[in-house]
Amino acid sequence: MHGRLKATGGAVGGGLLVAGTTSDAGKSVVTAGICRWLARQGVRVAPFKAQNMSLNSFVTREGAEIGRAQAMQAAAARVEPTALMNPVLLKPGSDRSSQVVLLGKPVGELSARGYHEGRQEQLLGTVTDCLAELRRTHDAVICEGAGSPAEINLRRTDIVNMGLARAARIPVVVVGDIDRGGVFASFFGTTALLSKEDQALVAGYLVNKFRGDVTLLEPGLAMLRGLTGRQTLGVLPFAHGLGIDEEDGLRVSLRGAVRESVVAPPHGAEMLRVAVCAVPLMSNFTDVDALAAEPGVVVRFVDRAEELADADLVVLPGTRGTVRALEWLRARGLADAIARRAAEGRPVLGICGGFQMLGELIEDEVESKAGTVEGLGLLPVRVRFAAEKTLARPAGEALGEPVEGYEIHHGVAEVTGGDEEFLDGCRAGSVWGTHWHGSLESDGFRRALLRRVAADAGRAFVPAPGTCFAALREEQLDRLGDLIEEHADTAALLRLIGEGVPDGLPFVPPGAP
C-alpha cells in the first residue's frame, strides 16, 4: 500500500490514538508496532505523544529533549525524531513536582497541582498545533495516550487522551494487558466512565500479552462486543525479551533482577557481570541495554552493598536527583563498597549523574538547592549545577574507537586531573566517568571497554566480534511490526486511520459523572 492516507474530509493525514486501560498496558509497544507495520507498507508515518512523564529521555539532532519511547517509535516509523513528536515532557524530581520540558526545552518546575490546575490547559493549543503539523507532513500519525483515558478526576484538563482525541477528531483504540487479569472489566469500565462525546471516539480494543489458546478467549470477546458495540481489533500474544525503550525507570527496570534480554552464551571462557546501582530518580537506565545485548554479559539492577561483591563492573547511572542519589548510596553502604572497589582497582563507570557523584565536590543551587556537597572523591572532578540545561549530540573517540552519544544535564564538570580524558569526562585508575548517554551503543567502543573491564576484573571474557546493537534494535522493532501484522485486524486499523471514527458507536451507560 502506498500513497497518502487521508482523514475524513481529506485535508490532513490520518490519525489514531492508542490509549490504555492502565499505565504499562502496552501503549508504547503497540504504537511502535503500528508505526513499523505502516512503514513497511510504504506509509509515511510519525509517532506522537502529547504529554509524557518519564525520566528516560533523548536528544534530537536539533537539540530538543523528548521521551526515549518517542525516539524509539520514530525509529520504528523510520523517521528522524523531532520535538513535534513529544511537545510536553514531564521529568519527576519528587513525588509532587516535575520539570516541564516544552518543545524540547525546560521551562520550569511545577507541582502536580500547579500543572493540572493551570499550565496543562494552556498547553492544549501547542499540542494540537504540533499534531496538526505532523499530520500535514505525514500520511498517518499514531498517537500514544498516557495512563488511562478514564481518569475522570483529570478529564477537564486532559491534553493527552480523550482531550486530544476530541480536539483532533481522531479515533481511539484501547489496549488492555490481559496478563494482569480483569481485562474485560477494564475495557468495559474504561468505556462506561467516559462521556457520551468521548465514547463516540472509542472505536475498539486490543488485547495485549495473551498466553494460551485464543479460542478460549473468543466467547468473552463476543460478549464484550455485545455489551459495548465495539469489536476487539486484535489479540497480541505475550512476547518475551522485546528489550525496547520504556518510559518508566526504577519501577519497570526492577521487574526482574536482569534486564529483559536473553543472555547468550559467552564468546570466551567466562561471563561478565555488571551491577547497576538502582539510584532514586534513575534516568536513562536504557544506557545499559547495549551491555545486556552482549553475549555473556549479565546486567543486574541492585540496591544493596553485598550485591556488588561478585560484579566485574559497577555502573552508576544517570539520575534526576544527583545529591539525593548520593545520600542514598551512603545510607545503604553502597558508597563505601564502591570506594573499596576503586581502591582494589576494580572497574566502576559513572554516566551523567553517576559521573557527577564520583567527583570531589558538587555545587547545587538548581536541582536540590543543597549548596556544596562532597562527592565520592573517586574522580578529580568538580561539578557546578547551571540553570541552563546542556542538551547536545556529541561525537568523538575513546579507547581508539569512534563514539556517539547525547547529553542531558544541568551539572557542569570541571576536570582537574586523571589518567586520561574519557568522552569529555575522565578516567582515574579503574574509575571512568562521562556525561555522555548512549555511548555504549557504539559497537567498537563497547567491545573495547568490555575488554578493559575483563582485564581489570581478571575474567577470561572476550566480547563477541559481530554484535551490532543497531541491528538488534531493528530486529526488535520488526518483531513489534510482526505482532501487529500477524495478530491485529490490520484492515480495520487502516480504515480507522484513513477514514476516522465509524458512525453509530453506541453509548455505554452510565458515562462520566
Short mmCIF file of C-alpha atoms in Angstrom, two decimals:
data_model
loop_
_atom_site.label_atom_id
_atom_site.label_comp_id
_atom_site.label_asym_id
_atom_site.label_seq_id
_atom_site.Cartn_x
_atom_site.Cartn_y
_atom_site.Cartn_z
CA MET A 1 0.00 0.00 0.00
CA HIS A 2 1.46 3.36 -1.00
CA GLY A 3 0.22 6.88 -1.36
CA ARG A 4 -1.23 9.29 1.13
CA LEU A 5 -3.78 8.27 3.73
CA LYS A 6 -6.40 10.93 4.30
CA ALA A 7 -8.54 11.55 7.35
CA THR A 8 -12.25 12.28 6.98
CA GLY A 9 -12.52 15.46 4.91
CA GLY A 10 -9.26 14.82 3.08
CA ALA A 11 -7.43 17.88 4.46
CA VAL A 12 -4.79 16.21 6.63
CA GLY A 13 -3.09 12.85 7.14
CA GLY A 14 -4.85 10.10 9.01
CA GLY A 15 -4.57 9.57 12.75
CA LEU A 16 -5.16 7.12 15.56
CA LEU A 17 -4.83 7.35 19.34
CA VAL A 18 -3.62 4.26 21.20
CA ALA A 19 -4.98 4.54 24.74
CA GLY A 20 -4.66 2.03 27.57
CA THR A 21 -6.76 0.73 30.42
CA THR A 22 -3.77 1.35 32.74
CA SER A 23 -0.19 2.56 32.71
CA ASP A 24 2.16 -0.08 31.28
CA ALA A 25 -0.68 -1.80 29.41
CA GLY A 26 1.46 -1.80 26.28
CA LYS A 27 0.62 1.53 24.63
CA SER A 28 4.25 2.29 23.76
CA VAL A 29 4.96 -1.05 22.13
CA VAL A 30 1.63 -1.15 20.28
CA THR A 31 2.23 2.37 18.96
CA ALA A 32 5.72 1.36 17.84
CA GLY A 33 4.37 -1.84 16.29
CA ILE A 34 1.74 0.02 14.28
CA CYS A 35 4.37 2.54 13.16
CA ARG A 36 6.72 -0.22 11.97
CA TRP A 37 3.89 -2.13 10.24
CA LEU A 38 2.75 1.01 8.40
CA ALA A 39 6.32 1.98 7.46
CA ARG A 40 6.80 -1.45 5.90
CA GLN A 41 3.71 -0.78 3.77
CA GLY A 42 5.27 2.40 2.38
CA VAL A 43 3.17 4.73 4.55
CA ARG A 44 4.83 7.93 5.77
CA VAL A 45 4.02 7.61 9.44
CA ALA A 46 5.08 9.50 12.58
CA PRO A 47 4.56 8.81 16.30
CA PHE A 48 3.16 11.40 18.71
CA LYS A 49 2.68 11.70 22.46
CA ALA A 50 1.25 15.00 23.59
CA GLN A 51 2.44 14.72 27.18
CA ASN A 52 4.90 12.21 28.55
CA MET A 53 6.03 11.69 32.15
CA SER A 54 9.39 9.96 32.02
CA LEU A 55 12.95 10.03 33.29
CA ASN A 56 14.12 8.25 30.13
CA SER A 57 14.73 10.93 27.54
CA PHE A 58 16.65 11.52 24.33
CA VAL A 59 18.16 14.47 22.47
CA THR A 60 17.12 15.02 18.85
CA ARG A 61 19.51 16.30 16.19
CA GLU A 62 18.15 19.83 16.62
CA GLY A 63 18.98 19.69 20.34
CA ALA A 64 15.49 19.05 21.73
CA GLU A 65 14.76 16.72 24.66
CA ILE A 66 11.93 14.21 24.15
CA GLY A 67 10.91 10.90 25.71
CA ARG A 68 13.01 7.90 24.70
CA ALA A 69 9.83 5.98 23.92
CA GLN A 70 9.01 8.51 21.19
CA ALA A 71 12.55 8.29 19.83
CA MET A 72 12.13 4.51 19.71
CA GLN A 73 8.75 4.89 17.96
CA ALA A 74 10.34 7.26 15.43
CA ALA A 75 12.94 4.57 14.72
CA ALA A 76 10.07 2.13 14.24
CA ALA A 77 8.50 4.56 11.77
CA ARG A 78 11.89 5.01 10.07
CA VAL A 79 11.81 8.79 10.55
CA GLU A 80 14.08 11.21 12.41
CA PRO A 81 12.70 12.08 15.90
CA THR A 82 11.75 15.73 16.47
CA ALA A 83 10.32 17.84 19.28
CA LEU A 84 6.94 17.82 17.49
CA MET A 85 6.54 14.16 18.44
CA ASN A 86 6.57 14.86 22.19
CA PRO A 87 5.78 18.53 22.81
CA VAL A 88 5.38 18.17 26.60
CA LEU A 89 7.77 16.08 28.70
CA LEU A 90 7.47 15.95 32.49
CA LYS A 91 10.57 14.80 34.38
CA PRO A 92 9.72 13.98 38.01
CA GLY A 93 12.02 15.46 40.64
CA SER A 94 9.96 14.24 43.60
CA ASP A 95 6.56 12.71 44.32
CA ARG A 96 4.98 16.16 44.00
CA SER A 97 6.86 18.12 41.35
CA SER A 98 8.33 17.75 37.86
CA GLN A 99 10.47 19.69 35.45
CA VAL A 100 8.36 20.76 32.47
CA VAL A 101 10.09 20.40 29.10
CA LEU A 102 8.18 22.22 26.36
CA LEU A 103 9.08 21.65 22.71
CA GLY A 104 12.37 20.14 23.82
CA LYS A 105 13.49 22.87 26.27
CA PRO A 106 12.99 23.07 30.07
CA VAL A 107 10.65 25.91 31.06
CA GLY A 108 10.41 25.43 34.81
CA GLU A 109 9.49 23.22 37.75
CA LEU A 110 5.83 22.73 38.65
CA SER A 111 3.90 20.87 41.31
CA ALA A 112 1.35 18.31 40.14
CA ARG A 113 -1.45 20.57 41.36
CA GLY A 114 0.01 23.62 39.66
CA TYR A 115 0.35 21.76 36.38
CA HIS A 116 -3.12 20.21 36.33
CA GLU A 117 -4.88 23.34 37.58
CA GLY A 118 -3.22 25.85 35.33
CA ARG A 119 -0.49 25.10 32.86
CA GLN A 120 -1.88 21.93 31.32
CA GLU A 121 -4.98 23.52 29.79
CA GLN A 122 -2.85 26.32 28.34
CA LEU A 123 -0.74 23.74 26.50
CA LEU A 124 -3.61 22.19 24.52
CA GLY A 125 -3.13 24.67 21.67
CA THR A 126 0.59 23.90 21.45
CA VAL A 127 -0.09 20.16 21.48
CA THR A 128 -2.77 20.30 18.76
CA ASP A 129 -0.58 22.57 16.61
CA CYS A 130 2.27 20.03 16.78
CA LEU A 131 -0.08 17.18 15.88
CA ALA A 132 -1.56 19.19 13.01
CA GLU A 133 1.93 19.86 11.61
CA LEU A 134 2.82 16.15 11.77
CA ARG A 135 -0.46 15.24 10.07
CA ARG A 136 0.22 17.81 7.36
CA THR A 137 3.59 16.27 6.54
CA HIS A 138 2.86 12.56 7.02
CA ASP A 139 0.33 10.07 5.70
CA ALA A 140 -0.55 8.96 9.24
CA VAL A 141 0.24 9.89 12.83
CA ILE A 142 -0.08 7.25 15.55
CA CYS A 143 -0.63 8.94 18.91
CA GLU A 144 0.05 7.34 22.27
CA GLY A 145 -2.10 8.17 25.28
CA ALA A 146 -0.95 8.26 28.91
CA GLY A 147 -2.21 6.30 31.90
CA SER A 148 -5.92 5.70 31.34
CA PRO A 149 -8.43 7.83 29.43
CA ALA A 150 -10.94 7.15 32.25
CA GLU A 151 -9.09 9.17 34.91
CA ILE A 152 -12.22 11.21 35.48
CA ASN A 153 -10.57 13.45 38.09
CA LEU A 154 -8.22 14.78 35.39
CA ARG A 155 -10.54 14.86 32.37
CA ARG A 156 -11.19 18.61 32.46
CA THR A 157 -7.53 19.41 31.83
CA ASP A 158 -6.61 16.34 29.74
CA ILE A 159 -4.46 17.02 26.68
CA VAL A 160 -3.08 13.53 26.02
CA ASN A 161 -6.04 11.12 25.97
CA MET A 162 -9.66 11.98 25.14
CA GLY A 163 -8.94 15.72 25.28
CA LEU A 164 -6.53 15.29 22.39
CA ALA A 165 -8.79 12.86 20.53
CA ARG A 166 -11.72 15.29 20.79
CA ALA A 167 -9.63 18.28 19.70
CA ALA A 168 -8.16 16.43 16.70
CA ARG A 169 -11.22 14.26 15.93
CA ILE A 170 -9.23 11.03 15.75
CA PRO A 171 -10.41 7.50 16.61
CA VAL A 172 -9.22 5.74 19.76
CA VAL A 173 -8.20 2.12 20.28
CA VAL A 174 -7.89 0.98 23.91
CA VAL A 175 -5.15 -1.52 24.84
CA GLY A 176 -5.58 -3.84 27.83
CA ASP A 177 -2.97 -6.08 29.50
CA ILE A 178 -4.66 -9.46 29.94
CA ASP A 179 -1.61 -10.82 31.78
CA ARG A 180 -2.67 -8.70 34.78
CA GLY A 181 -6.19 -10.16 34.76
CA GLY A 182 -9.51 -8.33 34.62
CA VAL A 183 -9.13 -7.15 31.04
CA PHE A 184 -12.84 -7.43 30.14
CA ALA A 185 -13.87 -5.39 33.20
CA SER A 186 -11.14 -2.89 32.34
CA PHE A 187 -12.35 -2.45 28.75
CA PHE A 188 -15.99 -2.13 29.80
CA GLY A 189 -15.28 0.14 32.77
CA THR A 190 -12.97 2.39 30.79
CA THR A 191 -15.64 2.91 28.15
CA ALA A 192 -18.53 3.28 30.60
CA LEU A 193 -16.75 6.02 32.58
CA LEU A 194 -16.34 8.25 29.53
CA SER A 195 -18.84 10.93 28.50
CA LYS A 196 -21.10 10.33 25.52
CA GLU A 197 -18.93 12.61 23.37
CA ASP A 198 -15.73 10.80 24.38
CA GLN A 199 -17.26 7.36 23.91
CA ALA A 200 -18.15 8.30 20.34
CA LEU A 201 -14.43 8.23 19.54
CA VAL A 202 -13.61 4.86 21.15
CA ALA A 203 -13.63 2.56 18.14
CA GLY A 204 -12.33 -0.75 19.52
CA TYR A 205 -9.99 -2.69 21.77
CA LEU A 206 -6.66 -4.52 21.57
CA VAL A 207 -5.82 -7.34 23.99
CA ASN A 208 -2.13 -7.42 24.88
CA LYS A 209 0.14 -10.11 26.42
CA PHE A 210 -2.19 -13.09 25.92
CA ARG A 211 -0.88 -16.56 26.75
CA GLY A 212 -2.59 -19.74 25.58
CA ASP A 213 -5.32 -20.76 23.16
CA VAL A 214 -7.04 -17.69 21.73
CA THR A 215 -10.21 -19.67 21.01
CA LEU A 216 -10.81 -19.82 24.76
CA LEU A 217 -10.96 -16.01 24.75
CA GLU A 218 -13.43 -15.67 21.89
CA PRO A 219 -16.67 -16.05 23.91
CA GLY A 220 -15.56 -13.17 26.14
CA LEU A 221 -14.71 -11.03 23.13
CA ALA A 222 -18.15 -11.69 21.68
CA MET A 223 -19.82 -10.75 24.98
CA LEU A 224 -17.71 -7.57 25.18
CA ARG A 225 -18.87 -6.57 21.71
CA GLY A 226 -22.46 -7.21 22.73
CA LEU A 227 -22.05 -5.05 25.83
CA THR A 228 -20.20 -2.16 24.21
CA GLY A 229 -20.96 -2.36 20.49
CA ARG A 230 -17.22 -2.32 19.76
CA GLN A 231 -15.05 -5.07 18.34
CA THR A 232 -11.68 -6.26 19.55
CA LEU A 233 -9.19 -5.47 16.82
CA GLY A 234 -6.57 -8.00 17.83
CA VAL A 235 -5.19 -10.32 20.49
CA LEU A 236 -1.43 -9.84 20.76
CA PRO A 237 0.49 -12.75 22.29
CA PHE A 238 2.87 -12.38 25.22
CA ALA A 239 6.32 -11.75 23.74
CA HIS A 240 9.48 -12.28 25.79
CA GLY A 241 12.58 -10.11 25.60
CA LEU A 242 11.34 -7.25 23.45
CA GLY A 243 14.02 -5.08 25.04
CA ILE A 244 12.63 -1.76 23.77
CA ASP A 245 13.00 1.63 25.46
CA GLU A 246 10.37 2.21 28.11
CA GLU A 247 9.03 5.32 29.77
CA ASP A 248 9.38 4.43 33.42
CA GLY A 249 12.66 3.98 35.23
CA LEU A 250 13.07 2.14 38.50
CA ARG A 251 9.63 0.53 38.68
CA VAL A 252 9.92 -1.01 35.23
CA SER A 253 13.58 -1.99 35.28
CA LEU A 254 13.33 -3.84 38.59
CA ARG A 255 10.52 -6.16 37.48
CA GLY A 256 13.26 -8.78 37.45
CA ALA A 257 16.86 -8.91 38.54
CA VAL A 258 18.08 -8.95 34.95
CA ARG A 259 17.11 -6.76 32.00
CA GLU A 260 14.55 -8.25 29.65
CA SER A 261 17.03 -9.63 27.16
CA VAL A 262 18.24 -13.18 26.71
CA VAL A 263 21.81 -13.68 27.92
CA ALA A 264 23.57 -15.59 25.16
CA PRO A 265 26.47 -17.92 25.97
CA PRO A 266 29.82 -16.13 26.33
CA HIS A 267 32.13 -15.90 23.34
CA GLY A 268 35.09 -16.53 25.63
CA ALA A 269 35.56 -18.81 28.64
CA GLU A 270 33.75 -16.70 31.25
CA MET A 271 30.73 -14.47 31.76
CA LEU A 272 30.97 -10.81 32.72
CA ARG A 273 28.72 -9.49 35.50
CA VAL A 274 27.50 -5.88 35.54
CA ALA A 275 25.77 -4.37 38.59
CA VAL A 276 23.79 -1.14 38.04
CA CYS A 277 23.04 0.82 41.22
CA ALA A 278 19.28 1.47 41.14
CA VAL A 279 19.53 5.03 42.48
CA PRO A 280 16.45 7.16 43.24
CA LEU A 281 15.00 9.01 40.23
CA MET A 282 17.15 6.86 37.94
CA SER A 283 17.14 8.28 34.42
CA ASN A 284 18.11 6.75 31.11
CA PHE A 285 18.62 3.27 32.53
CA THR A 286 18.45 2.22 28.87
CA ASP A 287 22.16 3.14 28.68
CA VAL A 288 22.99 -0.40 29.84
CA ASP A 289 20.78 -2.15 27.27
CA ALA A 290 23.73 -2.36 24.89
CA LEU A 291 25.72 -4.18 27.58
CA ALA A 292 22.85 -6.61 28.17
CA ALA A 293 22.78 -7.33 24.42
CA GLU A 294 26.37 -8.63 24.51
CA PRO A 295 26.69 -12.45 24.60
CA GLY A 296 27.93 -13.49 28.03
CA VAL A 297 27.17 -10.20 29.80
CA VAL A 298 24.66 -10.33 32.69
CA VAL A 299 23.20 -6.99 33.79
CA ARG A 300 21.54 -6.67 37.20
CA PHE A 301 19.96 -3.70 38.97
CA VAL A 302 21.00 -3.71 42.63
CA ASP A 303 20.28 -1.74 45.79
CA ARG A 304 22.42 -3.50 48.43
CA ALA A 305 26.17 -3.26 49.01
CA GLU A 306 26.66 -7.02 49.16
CA GLU A 307 25.31 -7.32 45.62
CA LEU A 308 28.44 -5.57 44.32
CA ALA A 309 30.76 -8.30 45.61
CA ASP A 310 30.72 -10.52 42.51
CA ALA A 311 30.29 -7.70 39.96
CA ASP A 312 33.03 -7.22 37.39
CA LEU A 313 31.72 -3.74 36.55
CA VAL A 314 29.61 -1.41 38.68
CA VAL A 315 27.63 1.27 36.84
CA LEU A 316 26.34 4.45 38.49
CA PRO A 317 23.60 5.56 36.06
CA GLY A 318 22.02 8.92 35.43
CA THR A 319 19.56 10.41 37.89
CA ARG A 320 17.27 13.43 38.11
CA GLY A 321 18.44 13.89 41.73
CA THR A 322 22.24 13.67 41.98
CA VAL A 323 22.50 14.86 45.60
CA ARG A 324 19.59 12.70 46.71
CA ALA A 325 21.12 9.66 44.99
CA LEU A 326 24.46 10.36 46.68
CA GLU A 327 22.76 10.39 50.08
CA TRP A 328 21.05 7.11 49.19
CA LEU A 329 24.35 5.47 48.23
CA ARG A 330 25.86 6.49 51.56
CA ALA A 331 22.87 5.44 53.63
CA ARG A 332 22.83 1.96 52.10
CA GLY A 333 26.57 1.33 52.35
CA LEU A 334 26.95 1.37 48.58
CA ALA A 335 29.24 4.42 48.63
CA ASP A 336 31.77 2.62 50.87
CA ALA A 337 31.54 -0.54 48.75
CA ILE A 338 32.23 1.46 45.57
CA ALA A 339 35.20 3.21 47.23
CA ARG A 340 36.66 -0.17 48.23
CA ARG A 341 36.28 -1.41 44.65
CA ALA A 342 38.15 1.61 43.32
CA ALA A 343 40.96 1.11 45.85
CA GLU A 344 41.27 -2.51 44.70
CA GLY A 345 41.43 -1.48 41.02
CA ARG A 346 38.02 -2.97 40.17
CA PRO A 347 36.07 -1.16 37.42
CA VAL A 348 33.42 1.49 38.08
CA LEU A 349 31.62 3.51 35.37
CA GLY A 350 29.62 6.66 36.09
CA ILE A 351 27.24 8.08 33.48
CA CYS A 352 25.84 11.63 33.75
CA GLY A 353 24.56 11.93 37.35
CA GLY A 354 26.65 8.88 38.22
CA PHE A 355 29.72 10.69 36.85
CA GLN A 356 28.88 13.72 38.98
CA MET A 357 28.61 11.59 42.13
CA LEU A 358 32.09 10.14 41.54
CA GLY A 359 33.65 13.60 41.67
CA GLU A 360 35.09 15.57 44.57
CA LEU A 361 32.55 18.37 45.06
CA ILE A 362 29.05 19.21 43.83
CA GLU A 363 27.72 22.78 43.97
CA ASP A 364 23.97 22.57 43.51
CA GLU A 365 21.70 25.59 43.87
CA VAL A 366 19.50 24.40 40.98
CA GLU A 367 18.31 20.79 41.32
CA SER A 368 18.44 20.01 45.06
CA LYS A 369 19.43 23.53 46.25
CA ALA A 370 21.69 21.76 48.75
CA GLY A 371 24.66 24.06 48.20
CA THR A 372 28.11 22.47 48.31
CA VAL A 373 28.14 18.70 48.84
CA GLU A 374 31.08 16.31 48.96
CA GLY A 375 31.11 13.69 46.21
CA LEU A 376 32.59 10.21 46.44
CA GLY A 377 36.02 11.63 45.63
CA LEU A 378 36.98 8.92 43.15
CA LEU A 379 37.48 11.23 40.15
CA PRO A 380 39.29 14.60 40.03
CA VAL A 381 36.15 16.46 39.02
CA ARG A 382 34.19 19.39 40.46
CA VAL A 383 30.58 19.88 39.39
CA ARG A 384 28.55 23.08 39.42
CA PHE A 385 24.87 22.96 38.54
CA ALA A 386 23.87 25.61 35.99
CA ALA A 387 20.37 26.97 35.49
CA GLU A 388 20.54 26.22 31.76
CA LYS A 389 20.40 22.55 30.77
CA THR A 390 23.02 21.12 28.43
CA LEU A 391 21.34 19.30 25.52
CA ALA A 392 23.78 18.02 22.92
CA ARG A 393 24.64 15.21 20.49
CA PRO A 394 28.44 14.85 20.84
CA ALA A 395 30.70 12.58 18.82
CA GLY A 396 34.32 11.70 19.45
CA GLU A 397 36.77 8.90 20.14
CA ALA A 398 37.66 6.79 23.17
CA LEU A 399 39.81 3.67 23.57
CA GLY A 400 40.76 4.07 19.93
CA GLU A 401 37.18 3.75 18.71
CA PRO A 402 34.60 6.25 17.37
CA VAL A 403 31.78 7.08 19.80
CA GLU A 404 28.48 8.93 19.54
CA GLY A 405 26.20 9.90 22.40
CA TYR A 406 23.88 12.55 23.78
CA GLU A 407 23.98 14.85 26.81
CA ILE A 408 21.14 15.91 29.15
CA HIS A 409 22.36 17.60 32.34
CA HIS A 410 22.45 20.77 34.43
CA GLY A 411 25.78 19.86 36.03
CA VAL A 412 28.90 21.43 34.50
CA ALA A 413 32.00 19.33 35.17
CA GLU A 414 35.48 20.79 35.68
CA VAL A 415 38.01 18.01 35.21
CA THR A 416 41.21 18.82 37.15
CA GLY A 417 43.29 15.70 36.53
CA GLY A 418 43.05 11.97 35.93
CA ASP A 419 44.97 9.38 33.94
CA GLU A 420 43.24 10.15 30.64
CA GLU A 421 40.35 12.08 29.12
CA PHE A 422 37.24 9.98 28.58
CA LEU A 423 34.31 11.29 26.49
CA ASP A 424 34.62 14.82 27.93
CA GLY A 425 34.99 13.23 31.36
CA CYS A 426 37.98 11.31 32.66
CA ARG A 427 39.46 8.07 33.95
CA ALA A 428 41.38 7.71 37.20
CA GLY A 429 42.67 4.20 37.78
CA SER A 430 39.78 1.81 37.20
CA VAL A 431 37.10 4.53 37.63
CA TRP A 432 35.56 6.04 34.49
CA GLY A 433 33.12 8.93 34.21
CA THR A 434 31.30 10.75 31.39
CA HIS A 435 28.19 12.86 30.83
CA TRP A 436 27.52 11.02 27.55
CA HIS A 437 24.41 8.85 27.43
CA GLY A 438 24.15 6.28 24.66
CA SER A 439 27.90 5.85 24.20
CA LEU A 440 27.69 2.08 24.80
CA GLU A 441 25.60 1.72 21.64
CA SER A 442 28.81 2.37 19.63
CA ASP A 443 29.84 -1.23 18.99
CA GLY A 444 33.62 -0.89 18.69
CA PHE A 445 33.87 1.31 21.77
CA ARG A 446 31.64 -1.01 23.83
CA ARG A 447 33.80 -4.00 22.97
CA ALA A 448 36.99 -2.10 23.79
CA LEU A 449 35.59 -1.03 27.17
CA LEU A 450 34.48 -4.58 27.98
CA ARG A 451 37.96 -5.87 27.15
CA ARG A 452 39.43 -3.36 29.60
CA VAL A 453 36.86 -4.30 32.25
CA ALA A 454 37.57 -8.00 31.78
CA ALA A 455 41.32 -7.43 32.08
CA ASP A 456 40.93 -5.35 35.26
CA ALA A 457 38.49 -7.89 36.71
CA GLY A 458 40.70 -10.85 35.83
CA ARG A 459 37.98 -12.51 33.76
CA ALA A 460 38.59 -14.66 30.67
CA PHE A 461 35.79 -12.80 28.90
CA VAL A 462 36.03 -11.99 25.20
CA PRO A 463 33.43 -9.73 23.50
CA ALA A 464 31.68 -11.36 20.56
CA PRO A 465 33.04 -9.69 17.40
CA GLY A 466 29.79 -9.41 15.47
CA THR A 467 27.31 -7.87 17.93
CA CYS A 468 25.66 -4.85 16.30
CA PHE A 469 23.34 -3.05 18.69
CA ALA A 470 21.61 -1.05 15.95
CA ALA A 471 20.81 -4.26 14.06
CA LEU A 472 19.48 -5.90 17.21
CA ARG A 473 17.22 -2.92 17.82
CA GLU A 474 15.94 -3.12 14.25
CA GLU A 475 15.14 -6.80 14.79
CA GLN A 476 13.15 -5.92 17.92
CA LEU A 477 11.21 -3.21 16.10
CA ASP A 478 10.44 -5.68 13.30
CA ARG A 479 9.13 -8.10 15.93
CA LEU A 480 6.72 -5.39 17.08
CA GLY A 481 5.59 -4.84 13.50
CA ASP A 482 5.11 -8.60 13.13
CA LEU A 483 2.87 -8.68 16.22
CA ILE A 484 0.54 -6.14 14.61
CA GLU A 485 0.65 -7.67 11.13
CA GLU A 486 0.04 -11.24 12.34
CA HIS A 487 -2.35 -10.73 15.26
CA ALA A 488 -4.31 -7.50 14.68
CA ASP A 489 -7.14 -6.73 12.29
CA THR A 490 -4.98 -4.59 10.04
CA ALA A 491 -7.79 -3.87 7.59
CA ALA A 492 -9.89 -2.40 10.42
CA LEU A 493 -6.91 -0.38 11.69
CA LEU A 494 -6.34 1.06 8.20
CA ARG A 495 -9.99 2.09 7.97
CA LEU A 496 -9.80 3.88 11.31
CA ILE A 497 -6.55 5.65 10.44
CA GLY A 498 -7.66 6.67 6.96
CA GLU A 499 -11.39 7.25 7.38
CA GLY A 500 -11.79 8.25 11.01
CA VAL A 501 -14.34 7.15 13.59
CA PRO A 502 -17.19 4.99 12.29
CA ASP A 503 -20.71 6.34 12.77
CA GLY A 504 -23.19 4.86 15.17
CA LEU A 505 -20.99 3.65 18.02
CA PRO A 506 -23.40 3.10 20.92
CA PHE A 507 -23.31 4.82 24.29
CA VAL A 508 -22.41 2.61 27.25
CA PRO A 509 -24.04 3.84 30.47
CA PRO A 510 -23.54 5.42 32.93
CA GLY A 511 -20.97 7.68 31.24
CA ALA A 512 -18.88 10.31 33.03
CA PRO A 513 -20.44 11.79 36.18
#
